[in-house]
Tab-separated table of N, CA, C and O in Angstrom:
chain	number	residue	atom	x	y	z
A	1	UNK	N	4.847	13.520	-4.994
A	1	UNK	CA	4.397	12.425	-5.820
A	1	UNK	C	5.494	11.946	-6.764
A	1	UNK	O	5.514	10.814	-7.248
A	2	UNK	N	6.398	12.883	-6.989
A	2	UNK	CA	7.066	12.543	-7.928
A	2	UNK	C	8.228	11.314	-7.752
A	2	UNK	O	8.656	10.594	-8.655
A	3	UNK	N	8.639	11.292	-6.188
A	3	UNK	CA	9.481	10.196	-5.517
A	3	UNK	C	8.315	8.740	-5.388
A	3	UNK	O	8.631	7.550	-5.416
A	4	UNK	N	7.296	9.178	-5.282
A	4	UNK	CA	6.674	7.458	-5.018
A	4	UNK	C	6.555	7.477	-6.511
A	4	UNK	O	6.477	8.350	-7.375
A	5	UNK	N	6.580	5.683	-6.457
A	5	UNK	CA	6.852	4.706	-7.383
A	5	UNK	C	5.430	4.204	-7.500
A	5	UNK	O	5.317	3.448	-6.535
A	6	UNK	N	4.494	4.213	-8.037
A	6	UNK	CA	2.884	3.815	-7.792
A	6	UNK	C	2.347	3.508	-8.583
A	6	UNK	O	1.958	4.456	-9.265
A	7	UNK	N	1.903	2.040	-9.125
A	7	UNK	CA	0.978	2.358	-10.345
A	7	UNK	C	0.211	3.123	-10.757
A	7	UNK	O	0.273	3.685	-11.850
A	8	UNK	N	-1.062	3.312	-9.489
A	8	UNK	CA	-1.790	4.387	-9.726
A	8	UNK	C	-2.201	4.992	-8.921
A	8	UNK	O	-1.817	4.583	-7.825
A	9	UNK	N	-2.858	5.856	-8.871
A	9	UNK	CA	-3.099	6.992	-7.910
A	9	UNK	C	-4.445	7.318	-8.103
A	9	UNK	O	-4.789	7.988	-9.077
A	10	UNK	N	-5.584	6.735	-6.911
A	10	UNK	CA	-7.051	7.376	-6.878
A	10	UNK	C	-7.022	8.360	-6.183
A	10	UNK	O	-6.402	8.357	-5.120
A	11	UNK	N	-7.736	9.500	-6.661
A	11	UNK	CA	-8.231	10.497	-6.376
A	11	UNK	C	-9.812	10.694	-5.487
A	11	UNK	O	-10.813	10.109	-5.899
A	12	UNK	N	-9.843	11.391	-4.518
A	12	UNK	CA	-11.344	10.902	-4.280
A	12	UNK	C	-11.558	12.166	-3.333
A	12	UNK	O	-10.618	12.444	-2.588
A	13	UNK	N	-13.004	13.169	-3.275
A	13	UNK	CA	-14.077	12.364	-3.904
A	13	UNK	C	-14.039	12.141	-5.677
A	13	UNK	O	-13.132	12.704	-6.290
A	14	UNK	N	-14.941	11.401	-6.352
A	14	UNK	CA	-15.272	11.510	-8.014
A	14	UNK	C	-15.310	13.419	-8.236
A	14	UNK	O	-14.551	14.194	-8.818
A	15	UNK	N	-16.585	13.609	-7.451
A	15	UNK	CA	-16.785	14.789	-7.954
A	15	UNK	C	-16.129	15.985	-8.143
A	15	UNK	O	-16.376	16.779	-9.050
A	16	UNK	N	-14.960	16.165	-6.945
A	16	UNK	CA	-14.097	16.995	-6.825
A	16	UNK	C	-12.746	16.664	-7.286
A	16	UNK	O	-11.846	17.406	-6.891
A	17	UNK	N	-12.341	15.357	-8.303
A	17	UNK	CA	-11.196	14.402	-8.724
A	17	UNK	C	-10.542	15.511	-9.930
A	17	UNK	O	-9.393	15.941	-10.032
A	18	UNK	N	-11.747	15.772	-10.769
A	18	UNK	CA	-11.122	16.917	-12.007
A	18	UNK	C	-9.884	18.047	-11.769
A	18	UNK	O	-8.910	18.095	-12.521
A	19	UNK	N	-10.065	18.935	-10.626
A	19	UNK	CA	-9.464	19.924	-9.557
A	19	UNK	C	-7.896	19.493	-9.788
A	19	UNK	O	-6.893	20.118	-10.131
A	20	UNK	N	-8.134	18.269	-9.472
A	20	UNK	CA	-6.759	17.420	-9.032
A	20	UNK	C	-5.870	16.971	-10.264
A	20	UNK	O	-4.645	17.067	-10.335
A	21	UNK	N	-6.477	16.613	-10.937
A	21	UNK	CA	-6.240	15.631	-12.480
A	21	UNK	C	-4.578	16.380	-12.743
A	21	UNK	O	-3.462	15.891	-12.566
A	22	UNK	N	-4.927	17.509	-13.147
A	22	UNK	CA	-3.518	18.019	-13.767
A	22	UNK	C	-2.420	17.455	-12.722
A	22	UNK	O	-1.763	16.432	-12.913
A	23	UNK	N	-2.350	18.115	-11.827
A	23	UNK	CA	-1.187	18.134	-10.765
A	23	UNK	C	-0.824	16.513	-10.686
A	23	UNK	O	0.325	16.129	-10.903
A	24	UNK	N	-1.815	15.668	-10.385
A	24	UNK	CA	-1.180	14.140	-10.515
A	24	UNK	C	-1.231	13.654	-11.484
A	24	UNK	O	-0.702	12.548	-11.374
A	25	UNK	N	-1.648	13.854	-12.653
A	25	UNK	CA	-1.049	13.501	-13.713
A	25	UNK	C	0.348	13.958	-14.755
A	25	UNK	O	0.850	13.184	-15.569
A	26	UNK	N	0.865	15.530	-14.484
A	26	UNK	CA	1.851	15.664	-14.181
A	26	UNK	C	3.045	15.218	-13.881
A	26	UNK	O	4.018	15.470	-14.591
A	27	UNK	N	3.127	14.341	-12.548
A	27	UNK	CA	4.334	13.928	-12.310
A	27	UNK	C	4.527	12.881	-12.311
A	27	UNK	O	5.269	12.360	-11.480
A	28	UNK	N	3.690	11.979	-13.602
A	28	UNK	CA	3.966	10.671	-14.200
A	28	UNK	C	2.760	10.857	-15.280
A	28	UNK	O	1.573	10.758	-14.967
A	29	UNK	N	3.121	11.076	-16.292
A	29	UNK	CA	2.231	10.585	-17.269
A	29	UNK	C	1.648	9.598	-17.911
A	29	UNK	O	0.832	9.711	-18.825
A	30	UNK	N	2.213	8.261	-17.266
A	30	UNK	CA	2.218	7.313	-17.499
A	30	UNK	C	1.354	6.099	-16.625
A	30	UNK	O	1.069	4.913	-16.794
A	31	UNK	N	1.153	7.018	-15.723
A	31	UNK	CA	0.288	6.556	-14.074
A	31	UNK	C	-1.027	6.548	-14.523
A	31	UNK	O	-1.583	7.433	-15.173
A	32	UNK	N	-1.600	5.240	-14.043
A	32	UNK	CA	-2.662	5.333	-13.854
A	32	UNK	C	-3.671	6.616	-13.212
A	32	UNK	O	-3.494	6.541	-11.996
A	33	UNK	N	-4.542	7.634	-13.461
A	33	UNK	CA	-5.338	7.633	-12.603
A	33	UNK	C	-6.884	7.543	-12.536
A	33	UNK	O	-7.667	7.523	-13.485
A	34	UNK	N	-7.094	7.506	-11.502
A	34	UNK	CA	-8.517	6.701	-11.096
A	34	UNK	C	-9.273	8.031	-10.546
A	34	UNK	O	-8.671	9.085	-10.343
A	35	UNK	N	-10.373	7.892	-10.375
A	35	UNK	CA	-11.648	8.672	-9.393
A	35	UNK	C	-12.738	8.069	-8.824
A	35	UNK	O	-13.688	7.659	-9.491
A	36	UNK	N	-12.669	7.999	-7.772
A	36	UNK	CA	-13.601	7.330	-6.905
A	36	UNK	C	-14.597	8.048	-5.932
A	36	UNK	O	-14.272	9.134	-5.452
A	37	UNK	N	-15.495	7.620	-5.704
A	37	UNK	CA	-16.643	8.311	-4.288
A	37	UNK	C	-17.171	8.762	-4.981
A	37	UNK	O	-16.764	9.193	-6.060
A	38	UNK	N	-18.468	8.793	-4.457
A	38	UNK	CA	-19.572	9.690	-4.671
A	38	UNK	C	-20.320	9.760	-6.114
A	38	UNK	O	-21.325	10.380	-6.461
A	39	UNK	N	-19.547	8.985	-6.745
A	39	UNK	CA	-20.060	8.638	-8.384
A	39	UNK	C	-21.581	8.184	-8.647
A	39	UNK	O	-21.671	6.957	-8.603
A	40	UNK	N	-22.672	8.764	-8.879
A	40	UNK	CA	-24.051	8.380	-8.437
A	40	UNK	C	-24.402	8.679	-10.432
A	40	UNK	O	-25.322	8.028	-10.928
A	41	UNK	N	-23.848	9.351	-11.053
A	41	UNK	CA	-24.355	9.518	-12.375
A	41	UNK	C	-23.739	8.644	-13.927
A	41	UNK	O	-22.768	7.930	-13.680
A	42	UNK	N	-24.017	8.639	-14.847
A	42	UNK	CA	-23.341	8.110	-16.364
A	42	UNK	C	-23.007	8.952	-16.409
A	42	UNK	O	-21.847	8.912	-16.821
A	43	UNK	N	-23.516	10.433	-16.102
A	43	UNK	CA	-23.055	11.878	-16.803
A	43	UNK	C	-21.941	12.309	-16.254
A	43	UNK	O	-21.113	12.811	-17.014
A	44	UNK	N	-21.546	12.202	-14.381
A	44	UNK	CA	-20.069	12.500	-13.923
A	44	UNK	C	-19.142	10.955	-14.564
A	44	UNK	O	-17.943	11.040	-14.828
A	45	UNK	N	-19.797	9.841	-14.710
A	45	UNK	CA	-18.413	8.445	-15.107
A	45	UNK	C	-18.065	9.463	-16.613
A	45	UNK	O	-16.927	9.909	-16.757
A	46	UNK	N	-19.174	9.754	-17.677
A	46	UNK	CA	-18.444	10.218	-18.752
A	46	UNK	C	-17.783	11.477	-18.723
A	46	UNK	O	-16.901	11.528	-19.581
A	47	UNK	N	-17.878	12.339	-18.156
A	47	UNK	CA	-17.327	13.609	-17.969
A	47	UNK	C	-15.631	13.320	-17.411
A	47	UNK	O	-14.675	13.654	-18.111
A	48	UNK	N	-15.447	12.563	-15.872
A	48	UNK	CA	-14.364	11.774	-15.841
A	48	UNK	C	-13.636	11.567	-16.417
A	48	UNK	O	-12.504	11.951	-16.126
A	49	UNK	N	-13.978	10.581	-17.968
A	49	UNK	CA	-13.604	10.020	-18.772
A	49	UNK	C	-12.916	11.304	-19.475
A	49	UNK	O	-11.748	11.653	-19.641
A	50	UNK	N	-14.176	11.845	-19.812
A	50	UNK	CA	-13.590	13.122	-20.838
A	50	UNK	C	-12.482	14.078	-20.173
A	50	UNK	O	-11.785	14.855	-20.826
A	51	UNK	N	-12.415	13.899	-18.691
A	51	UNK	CA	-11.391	14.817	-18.748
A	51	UNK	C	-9.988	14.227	-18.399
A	51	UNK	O	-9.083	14.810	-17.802
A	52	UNK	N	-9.988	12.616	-19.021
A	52	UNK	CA	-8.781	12.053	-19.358
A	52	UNK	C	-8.816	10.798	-18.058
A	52	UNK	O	-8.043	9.891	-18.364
A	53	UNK	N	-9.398	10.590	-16.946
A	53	UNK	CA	-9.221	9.762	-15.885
A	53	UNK	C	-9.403	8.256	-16.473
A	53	UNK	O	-10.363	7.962	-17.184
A	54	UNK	N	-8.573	7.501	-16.173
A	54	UNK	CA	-8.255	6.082	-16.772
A	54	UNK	C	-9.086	5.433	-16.529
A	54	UNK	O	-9.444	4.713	-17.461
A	55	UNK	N	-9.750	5.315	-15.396
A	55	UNK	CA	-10.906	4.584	-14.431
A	55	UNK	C	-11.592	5.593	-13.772
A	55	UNK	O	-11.331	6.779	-13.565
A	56	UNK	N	-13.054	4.462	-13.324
A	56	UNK	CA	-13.376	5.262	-12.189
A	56	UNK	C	-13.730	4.428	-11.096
A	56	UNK	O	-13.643	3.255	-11.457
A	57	UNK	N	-14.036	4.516	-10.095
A	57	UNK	CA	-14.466	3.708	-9.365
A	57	UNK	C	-16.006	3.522	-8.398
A	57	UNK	O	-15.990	4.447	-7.586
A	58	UNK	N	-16.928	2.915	-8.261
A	58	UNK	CA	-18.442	3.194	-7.624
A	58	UNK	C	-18.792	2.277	-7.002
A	58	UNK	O	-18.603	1.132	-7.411
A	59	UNK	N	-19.560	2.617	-5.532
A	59	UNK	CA	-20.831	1.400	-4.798
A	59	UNK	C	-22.015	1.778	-5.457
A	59	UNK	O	-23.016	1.320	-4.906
A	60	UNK	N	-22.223	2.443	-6.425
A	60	UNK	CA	-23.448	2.809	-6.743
A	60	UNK	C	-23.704	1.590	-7.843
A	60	UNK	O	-23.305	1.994	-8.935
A	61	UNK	N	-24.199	0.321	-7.931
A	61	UNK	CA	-24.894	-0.378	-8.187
A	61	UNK	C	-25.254	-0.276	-9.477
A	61	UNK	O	-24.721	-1.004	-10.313
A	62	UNK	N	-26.284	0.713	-9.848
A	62	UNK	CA	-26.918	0.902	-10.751
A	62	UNK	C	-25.781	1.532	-12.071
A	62	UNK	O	-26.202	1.597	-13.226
A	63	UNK	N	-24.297	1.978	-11.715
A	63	UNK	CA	-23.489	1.985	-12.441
A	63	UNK	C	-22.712	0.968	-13.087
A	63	UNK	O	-22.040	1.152	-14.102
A	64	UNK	N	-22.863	-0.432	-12.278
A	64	UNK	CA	-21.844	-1.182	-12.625
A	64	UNK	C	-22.347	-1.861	-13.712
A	64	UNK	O	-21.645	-2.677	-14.309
């Protein structure tokens, strides 16, 4: 990751995105990142949030 040049970098699924967070945020601190899929709750978008993810992303409707 550290050679690509990327604005940002989604992670996916949502639910399993946290796991990941450190390691790609890491080798740009400055990068966007995102979490996407499977996002069905307010309680995983804020948790997300809380564990620093810039965005998130959802088809779940009732989130947007």
């Amino acid at each position: 990751m550290e050679k690509l040049r990327t604005d940002a970098v989604e992670i996916l699924p949502g639910p399993m995105a946290k796991g990941a967070y450190q390691s790609v945020r890491s080798t740009d601190p400055k990068r966007t990142v995102i979490a996407g899929g499977f996002i069905r709750s307010q309680t995983m978008v804020n948790d997300l949030f809380s564990a620093g993810f810039d965005a998130v992303t959802t088809s779940f409707r009732p989130l947007w």
